Short mmCIF file of C-alpha atoms in Angstrom, two decimals:
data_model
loop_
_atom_site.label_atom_id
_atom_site.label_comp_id
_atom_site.label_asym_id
_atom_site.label_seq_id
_atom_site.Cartn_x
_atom_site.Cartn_y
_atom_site.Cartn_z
CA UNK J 1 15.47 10.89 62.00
CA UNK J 2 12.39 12.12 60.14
CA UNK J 3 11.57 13.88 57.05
CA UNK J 4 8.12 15.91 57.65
CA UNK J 5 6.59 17.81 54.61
CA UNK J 6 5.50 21.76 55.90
CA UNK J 7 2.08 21.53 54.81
CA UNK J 8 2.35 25.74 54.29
CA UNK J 9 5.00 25.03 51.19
CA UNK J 10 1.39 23.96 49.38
CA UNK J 11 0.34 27.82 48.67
CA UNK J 12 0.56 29.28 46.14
CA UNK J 13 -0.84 26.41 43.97
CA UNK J 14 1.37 26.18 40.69
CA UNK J 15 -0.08 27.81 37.91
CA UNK J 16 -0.71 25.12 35.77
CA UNK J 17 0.26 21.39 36.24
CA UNK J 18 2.78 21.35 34.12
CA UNK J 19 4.72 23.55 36.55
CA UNK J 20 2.74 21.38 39.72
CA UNK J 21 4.64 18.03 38.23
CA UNK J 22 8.09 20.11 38.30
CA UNK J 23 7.74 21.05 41.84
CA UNK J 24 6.97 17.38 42.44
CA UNK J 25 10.29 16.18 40.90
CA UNK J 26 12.22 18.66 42.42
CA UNK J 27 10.75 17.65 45.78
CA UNK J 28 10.77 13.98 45.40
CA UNK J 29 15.29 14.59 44.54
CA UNK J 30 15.35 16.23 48.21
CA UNK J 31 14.03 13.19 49.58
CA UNK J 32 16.35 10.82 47.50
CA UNK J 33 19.41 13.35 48.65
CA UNK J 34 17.89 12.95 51.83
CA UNK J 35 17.73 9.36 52.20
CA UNK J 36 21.62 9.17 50.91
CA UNK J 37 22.55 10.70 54.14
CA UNK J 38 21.18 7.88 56.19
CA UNK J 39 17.45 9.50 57.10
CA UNK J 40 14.34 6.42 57.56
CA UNK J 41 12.99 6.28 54.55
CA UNK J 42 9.21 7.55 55.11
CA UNK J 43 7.56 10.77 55.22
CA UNK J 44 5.67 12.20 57.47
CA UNK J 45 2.49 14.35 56.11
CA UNK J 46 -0.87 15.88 57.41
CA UNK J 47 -4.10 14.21 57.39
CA UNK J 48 -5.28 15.12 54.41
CA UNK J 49 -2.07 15.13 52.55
CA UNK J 50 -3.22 13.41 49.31
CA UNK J 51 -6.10 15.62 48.97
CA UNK J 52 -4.04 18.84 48.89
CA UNK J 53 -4.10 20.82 45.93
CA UNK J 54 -0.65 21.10 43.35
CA UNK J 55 -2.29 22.87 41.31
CA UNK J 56 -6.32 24.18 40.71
CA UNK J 57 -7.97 21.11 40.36
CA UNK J 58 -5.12 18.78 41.16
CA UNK J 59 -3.82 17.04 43.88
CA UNK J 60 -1.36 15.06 45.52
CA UNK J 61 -3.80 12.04 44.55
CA UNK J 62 -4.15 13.11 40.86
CA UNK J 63 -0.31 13.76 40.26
CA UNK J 64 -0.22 10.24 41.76
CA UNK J 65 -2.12 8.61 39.39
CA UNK J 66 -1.35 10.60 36.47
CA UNK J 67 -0.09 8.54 33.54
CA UNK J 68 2.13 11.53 32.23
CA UNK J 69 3.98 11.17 35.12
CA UNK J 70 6.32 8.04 35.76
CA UNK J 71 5.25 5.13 36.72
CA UNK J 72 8.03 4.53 39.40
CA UNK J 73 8.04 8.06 40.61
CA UNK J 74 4.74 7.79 41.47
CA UNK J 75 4.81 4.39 43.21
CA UNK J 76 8.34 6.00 45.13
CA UNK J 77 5.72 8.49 46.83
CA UNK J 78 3.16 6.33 47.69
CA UNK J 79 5.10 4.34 49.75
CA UNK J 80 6.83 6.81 51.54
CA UNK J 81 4.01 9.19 52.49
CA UNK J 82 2.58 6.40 55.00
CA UNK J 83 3.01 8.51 58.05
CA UNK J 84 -0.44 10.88 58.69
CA UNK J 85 -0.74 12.89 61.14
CA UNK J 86 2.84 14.05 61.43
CA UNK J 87 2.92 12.62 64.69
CA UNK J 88 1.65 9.42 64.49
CA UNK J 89 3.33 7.14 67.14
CA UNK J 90 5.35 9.94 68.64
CA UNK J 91 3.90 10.35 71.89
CA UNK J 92 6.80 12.26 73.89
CA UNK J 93 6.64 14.78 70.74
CA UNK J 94 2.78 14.80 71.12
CA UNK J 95 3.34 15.43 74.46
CA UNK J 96 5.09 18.57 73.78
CA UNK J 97 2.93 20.00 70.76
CA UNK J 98 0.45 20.30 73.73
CA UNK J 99 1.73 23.07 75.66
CA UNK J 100 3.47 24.83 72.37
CA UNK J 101 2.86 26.03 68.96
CA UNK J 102 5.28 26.57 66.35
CA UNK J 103 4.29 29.72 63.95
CA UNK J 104 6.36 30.43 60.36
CA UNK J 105 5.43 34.24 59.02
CA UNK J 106 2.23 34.50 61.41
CA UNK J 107 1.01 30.94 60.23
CA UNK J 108 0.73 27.84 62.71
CA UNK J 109 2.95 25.40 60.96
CA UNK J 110 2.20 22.05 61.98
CA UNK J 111 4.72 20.39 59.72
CA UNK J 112 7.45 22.59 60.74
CA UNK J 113 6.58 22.16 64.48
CA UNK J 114 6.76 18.27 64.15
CA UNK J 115 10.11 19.01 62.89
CA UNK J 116 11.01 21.38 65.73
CA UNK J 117 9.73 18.70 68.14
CA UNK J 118 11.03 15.41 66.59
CA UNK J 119 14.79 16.92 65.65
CA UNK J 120 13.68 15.68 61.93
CA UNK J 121 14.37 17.34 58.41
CA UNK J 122 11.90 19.63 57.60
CA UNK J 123 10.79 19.47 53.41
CA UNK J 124 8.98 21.42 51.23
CA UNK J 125 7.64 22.11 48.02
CA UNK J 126 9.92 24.90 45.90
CA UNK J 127 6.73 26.81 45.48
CA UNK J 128 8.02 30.62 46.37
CA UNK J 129 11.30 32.46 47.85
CA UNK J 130 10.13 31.33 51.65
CA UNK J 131 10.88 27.70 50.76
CA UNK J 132 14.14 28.27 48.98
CA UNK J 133 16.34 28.13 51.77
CA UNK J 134 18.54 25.85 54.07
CA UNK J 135 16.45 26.89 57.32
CA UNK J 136 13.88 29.13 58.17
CA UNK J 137 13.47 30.86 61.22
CA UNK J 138 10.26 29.71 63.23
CA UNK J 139 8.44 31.38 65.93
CA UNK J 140 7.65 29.25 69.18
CA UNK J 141 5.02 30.26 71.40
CA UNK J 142 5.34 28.24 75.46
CA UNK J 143 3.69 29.02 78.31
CA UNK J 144 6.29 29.19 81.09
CA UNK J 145 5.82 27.26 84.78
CA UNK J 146 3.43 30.83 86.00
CA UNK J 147 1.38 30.24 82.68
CA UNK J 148 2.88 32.86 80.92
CA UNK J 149 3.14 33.10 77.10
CA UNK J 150 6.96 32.66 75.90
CA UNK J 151 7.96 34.13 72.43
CA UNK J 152 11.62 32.18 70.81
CA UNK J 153 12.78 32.00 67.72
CA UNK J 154 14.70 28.88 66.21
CA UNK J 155 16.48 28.32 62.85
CA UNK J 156 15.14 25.07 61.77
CA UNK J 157 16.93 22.92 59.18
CA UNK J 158 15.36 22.31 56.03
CA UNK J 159 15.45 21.82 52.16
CA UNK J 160 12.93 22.15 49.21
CA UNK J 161 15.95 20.98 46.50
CA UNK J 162 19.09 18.60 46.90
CA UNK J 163 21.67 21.56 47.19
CA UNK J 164 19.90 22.50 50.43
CA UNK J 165 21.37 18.83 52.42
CA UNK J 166 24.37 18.52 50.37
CA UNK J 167 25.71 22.04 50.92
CA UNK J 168 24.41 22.74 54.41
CA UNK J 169 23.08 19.61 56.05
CA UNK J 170 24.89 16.48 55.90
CA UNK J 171 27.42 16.96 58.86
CA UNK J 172 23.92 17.71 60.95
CA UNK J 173 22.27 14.54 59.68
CA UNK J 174 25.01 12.44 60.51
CA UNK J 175 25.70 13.57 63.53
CA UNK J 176 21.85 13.60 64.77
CA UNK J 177 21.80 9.64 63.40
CA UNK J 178 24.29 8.70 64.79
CA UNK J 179 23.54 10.37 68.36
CA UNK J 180 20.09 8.41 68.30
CA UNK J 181 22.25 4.80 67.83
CA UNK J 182 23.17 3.95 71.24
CA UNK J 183 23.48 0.19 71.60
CA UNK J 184 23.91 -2.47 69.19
CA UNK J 185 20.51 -4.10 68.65
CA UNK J 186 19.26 -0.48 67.99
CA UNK J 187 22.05 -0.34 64.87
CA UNK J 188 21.08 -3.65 63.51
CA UNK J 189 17.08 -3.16 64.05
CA UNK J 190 17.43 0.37 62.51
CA UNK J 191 19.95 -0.98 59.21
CA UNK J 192 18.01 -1.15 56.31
CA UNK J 193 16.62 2.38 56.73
CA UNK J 194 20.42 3.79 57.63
CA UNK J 195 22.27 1.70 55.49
CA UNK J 196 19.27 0.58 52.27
CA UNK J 197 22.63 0.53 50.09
CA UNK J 198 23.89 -2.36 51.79
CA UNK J 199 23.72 -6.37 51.90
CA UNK J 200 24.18 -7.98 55.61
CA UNK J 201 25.59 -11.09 54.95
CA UNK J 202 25.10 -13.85 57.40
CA UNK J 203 26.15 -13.67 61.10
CA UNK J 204 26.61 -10.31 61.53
CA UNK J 205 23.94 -9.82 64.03
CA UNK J 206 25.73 -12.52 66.08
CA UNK J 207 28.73 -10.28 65.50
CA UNK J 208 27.46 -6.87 66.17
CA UNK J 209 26.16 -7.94 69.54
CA UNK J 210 29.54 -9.12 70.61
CA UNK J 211 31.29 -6.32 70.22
CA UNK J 212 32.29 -3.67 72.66
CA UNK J 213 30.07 -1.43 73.20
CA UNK J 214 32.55 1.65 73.43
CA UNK J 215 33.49 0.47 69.47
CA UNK J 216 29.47 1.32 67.98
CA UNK J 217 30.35 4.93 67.13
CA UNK J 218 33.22 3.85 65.12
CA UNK J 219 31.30 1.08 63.07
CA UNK J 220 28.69 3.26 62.58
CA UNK J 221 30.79 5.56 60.52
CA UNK J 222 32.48 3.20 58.83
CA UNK J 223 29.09 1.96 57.59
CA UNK J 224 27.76 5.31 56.91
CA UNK J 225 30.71 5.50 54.62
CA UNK J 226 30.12 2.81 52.83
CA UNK J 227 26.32 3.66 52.38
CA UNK J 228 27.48 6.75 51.56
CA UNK J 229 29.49 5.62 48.64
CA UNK J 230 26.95 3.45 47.34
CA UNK J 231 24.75 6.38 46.55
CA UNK J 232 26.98 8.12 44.60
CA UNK J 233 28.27 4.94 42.48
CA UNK J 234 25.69 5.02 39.58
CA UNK J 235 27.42 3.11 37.51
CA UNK J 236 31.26 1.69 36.46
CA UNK J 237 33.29 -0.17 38.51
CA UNK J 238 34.30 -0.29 42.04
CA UNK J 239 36.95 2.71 42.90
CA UNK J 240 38.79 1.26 45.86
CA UNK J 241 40.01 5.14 46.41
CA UNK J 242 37.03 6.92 46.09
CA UNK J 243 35.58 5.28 49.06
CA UNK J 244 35.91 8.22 51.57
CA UNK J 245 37.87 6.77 54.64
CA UNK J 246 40.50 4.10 55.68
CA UNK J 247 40.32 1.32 53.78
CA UNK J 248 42.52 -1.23 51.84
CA UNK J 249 42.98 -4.16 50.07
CA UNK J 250 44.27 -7.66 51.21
CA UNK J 251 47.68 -8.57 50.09
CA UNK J 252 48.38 -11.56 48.25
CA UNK J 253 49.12 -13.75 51.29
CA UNK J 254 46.27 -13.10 52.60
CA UNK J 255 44.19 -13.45 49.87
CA UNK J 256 45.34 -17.44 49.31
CA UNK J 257 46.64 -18.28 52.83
CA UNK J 258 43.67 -17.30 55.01
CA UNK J 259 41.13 -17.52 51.92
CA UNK J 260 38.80 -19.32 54.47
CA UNK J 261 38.77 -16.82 57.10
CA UNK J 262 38.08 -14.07 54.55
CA UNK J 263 34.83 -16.54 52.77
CA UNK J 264 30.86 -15.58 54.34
CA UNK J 265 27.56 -16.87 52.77
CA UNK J 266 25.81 -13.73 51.63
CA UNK J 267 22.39 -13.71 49.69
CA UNK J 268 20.59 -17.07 49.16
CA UNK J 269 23.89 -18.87 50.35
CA UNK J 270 26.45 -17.30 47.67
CA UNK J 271 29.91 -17.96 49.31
CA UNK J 272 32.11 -15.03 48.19
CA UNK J 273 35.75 -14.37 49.55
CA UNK J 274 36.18 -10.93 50.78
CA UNK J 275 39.40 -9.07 50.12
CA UNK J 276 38.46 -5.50 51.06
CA UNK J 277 38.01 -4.01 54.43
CA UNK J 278 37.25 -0.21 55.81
CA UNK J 279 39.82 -0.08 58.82
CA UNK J 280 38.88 1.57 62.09
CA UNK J 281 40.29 1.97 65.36
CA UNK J 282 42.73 -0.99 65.45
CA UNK J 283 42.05 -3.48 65.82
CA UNK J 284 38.68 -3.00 64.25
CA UNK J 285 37.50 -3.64 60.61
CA UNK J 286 34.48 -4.04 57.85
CA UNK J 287 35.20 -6.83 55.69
CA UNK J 288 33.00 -5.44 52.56
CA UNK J 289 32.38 -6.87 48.48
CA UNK J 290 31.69 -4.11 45.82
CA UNK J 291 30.20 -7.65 43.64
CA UNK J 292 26.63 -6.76 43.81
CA UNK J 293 26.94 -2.83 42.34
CA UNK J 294 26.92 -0.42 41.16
CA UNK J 295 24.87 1.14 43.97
CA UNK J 296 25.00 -1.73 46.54
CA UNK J 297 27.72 -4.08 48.74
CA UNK J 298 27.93 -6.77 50.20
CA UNK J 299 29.00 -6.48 54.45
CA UNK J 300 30.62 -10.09 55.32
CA UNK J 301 32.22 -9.68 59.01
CA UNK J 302 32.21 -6.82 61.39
CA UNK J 303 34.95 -7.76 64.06
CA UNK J 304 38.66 -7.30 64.53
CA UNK J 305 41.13 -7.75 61.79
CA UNK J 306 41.23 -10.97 60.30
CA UNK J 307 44.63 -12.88 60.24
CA UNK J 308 47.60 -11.71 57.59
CA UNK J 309 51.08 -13.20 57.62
CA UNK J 310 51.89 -10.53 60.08
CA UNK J 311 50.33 -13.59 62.31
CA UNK J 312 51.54 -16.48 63.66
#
């Protein structure tokens, strides 16, 4: 899944850019919220995206390269707006922008109609009361088999400030992910931009592509839960309960007696012994290590459950 700016969110210009650089921050949050929830971290923009205007006499360009602004924010948006025209590589969803046009309040809205086409997040800038909702209704003009012009409406997801995903979105975002995962090289080619919280240790590609295939949905939430947590642990220590679904630690036995079993290489060839696991569908499990947070994990085996003293 997508994020895609709607170019239309651009008018009115801010008033001065003072209020231009707000905007900006508010709009760059979204996209962090966004990229919690598991969406590729890019975004898609029109042609001439960093020559839009913020504000009278500044653009996208200037606000990047303006020193009152942060140095890492505007690095962050560099590298994400990479992807110009909005459909760039897309050609099915070309394909379809052919024979229809997607209108918001009269307007052609190209952004919005990538959206529509693509099943991505729609995002704008907080610039008026149009923006400032979870979805907007767009207008969808087809011409039918007999060449006739078709009028539909659609509610379109989208979000110009964090509340918008949090509050509305994330069940949709999930779900629409996870639908698009549908074999295990496509989960393991696609990690780092569902799971960027997360360290794949070594020998879990070997792993994922033995498993079952009727097992992927499973793993895939278990590791969206674990991403999930990641983003929200700014800082402390590890909360074993706070985790959001099944998961436990290894007793004592287990720990000492089967210490090998439990022991992966992880980044340049740190041997770490895992004694944490999310538990899914028996016999199923994600052997996980909170050491490199706050923020980020460690994933040492995907695979069944490893042996306790329950085993002989």
């Amino acid at each position: 899944m997508d994020l895609i700016f709607n170019e239309l969110s651009l008018a009115p210009c801010a008033p001065s850019r003072e209020i231009a650089r707000e905007r900006v921050k508010t709009f760059l949050e979204t996209l962090r919220t966004a990229f919690s929830q598991g969406i590729s971290r890019q975004l898609r923009t029109q042609e001439a995206f960093k020559d839009s205007l913020l504000a009278e006499g500044y653009s996208w360009w200037a606000w990047m390269t303006d020193s009152v602004v942060d140095k890492e924010e505007r690095q962050y948006l560099k590298a994400l707006a990479t992807r110009t025209p909005f459909l760039d590589g897309l050609q099915d969803a070309q394909d379809q922008s052919m024979s229809c046009e997607v209108f918001f309040d009269n307007k052609k809205a190209e952004g919005l109609g990538a959206a529509y086409f693509t099943e991505g997040l729609s995002v704008s800038l907080n610039s008026n009361s149009h923006w400032d909702m979870p979805f907007l209704v767009v207008t969808i003009h087809e011409l039918n088999d007999g060449g006739e012009l078709i009028e539909s409406h659609h509610d379109l997801p989208h979000a110009s400030h964090p509340d918008h995903i949090e509050k509305h979105h994330q069940s949709w975002i999930q779900e629409t992910i996870k639908r698009s995962v549908t074999s295990w090289s496509d989960l393991w080619e696609s990690r780092t931009g569902f799971f960027p919280s997360l360290i794949f240790c070594e020998g879990i590609r070997e792993q994922m592509l033995d498993l079952p295939k009727n097992t992927l949905q499973s793993f895939v939430r278990g590791l969206f839960c674990l991403e999930k947590y990641c983003q929200s642990w700014g800082s402390g220590g590890f909360d074993l309960s706070a985790l959001g679904c099944q998961s436990s630690s290894e007793g004592e036995v287990s720990k000492t007696r089967f210490k090998d079993e439990r022991t992966f290489s992880c980044q340049d060839g740190q041997k770490i012994t895992f004694i944490y696991h999310v538990k899914l569908a028996n016999p199923w499990r994600i052997y996980f290590d909170p050491t490199p947070g706050p923020g980020r994990m460690f994933v040492g085996y995907v695979g069944r459950h490893l042996r306790t003293k329950h085993d002989h």
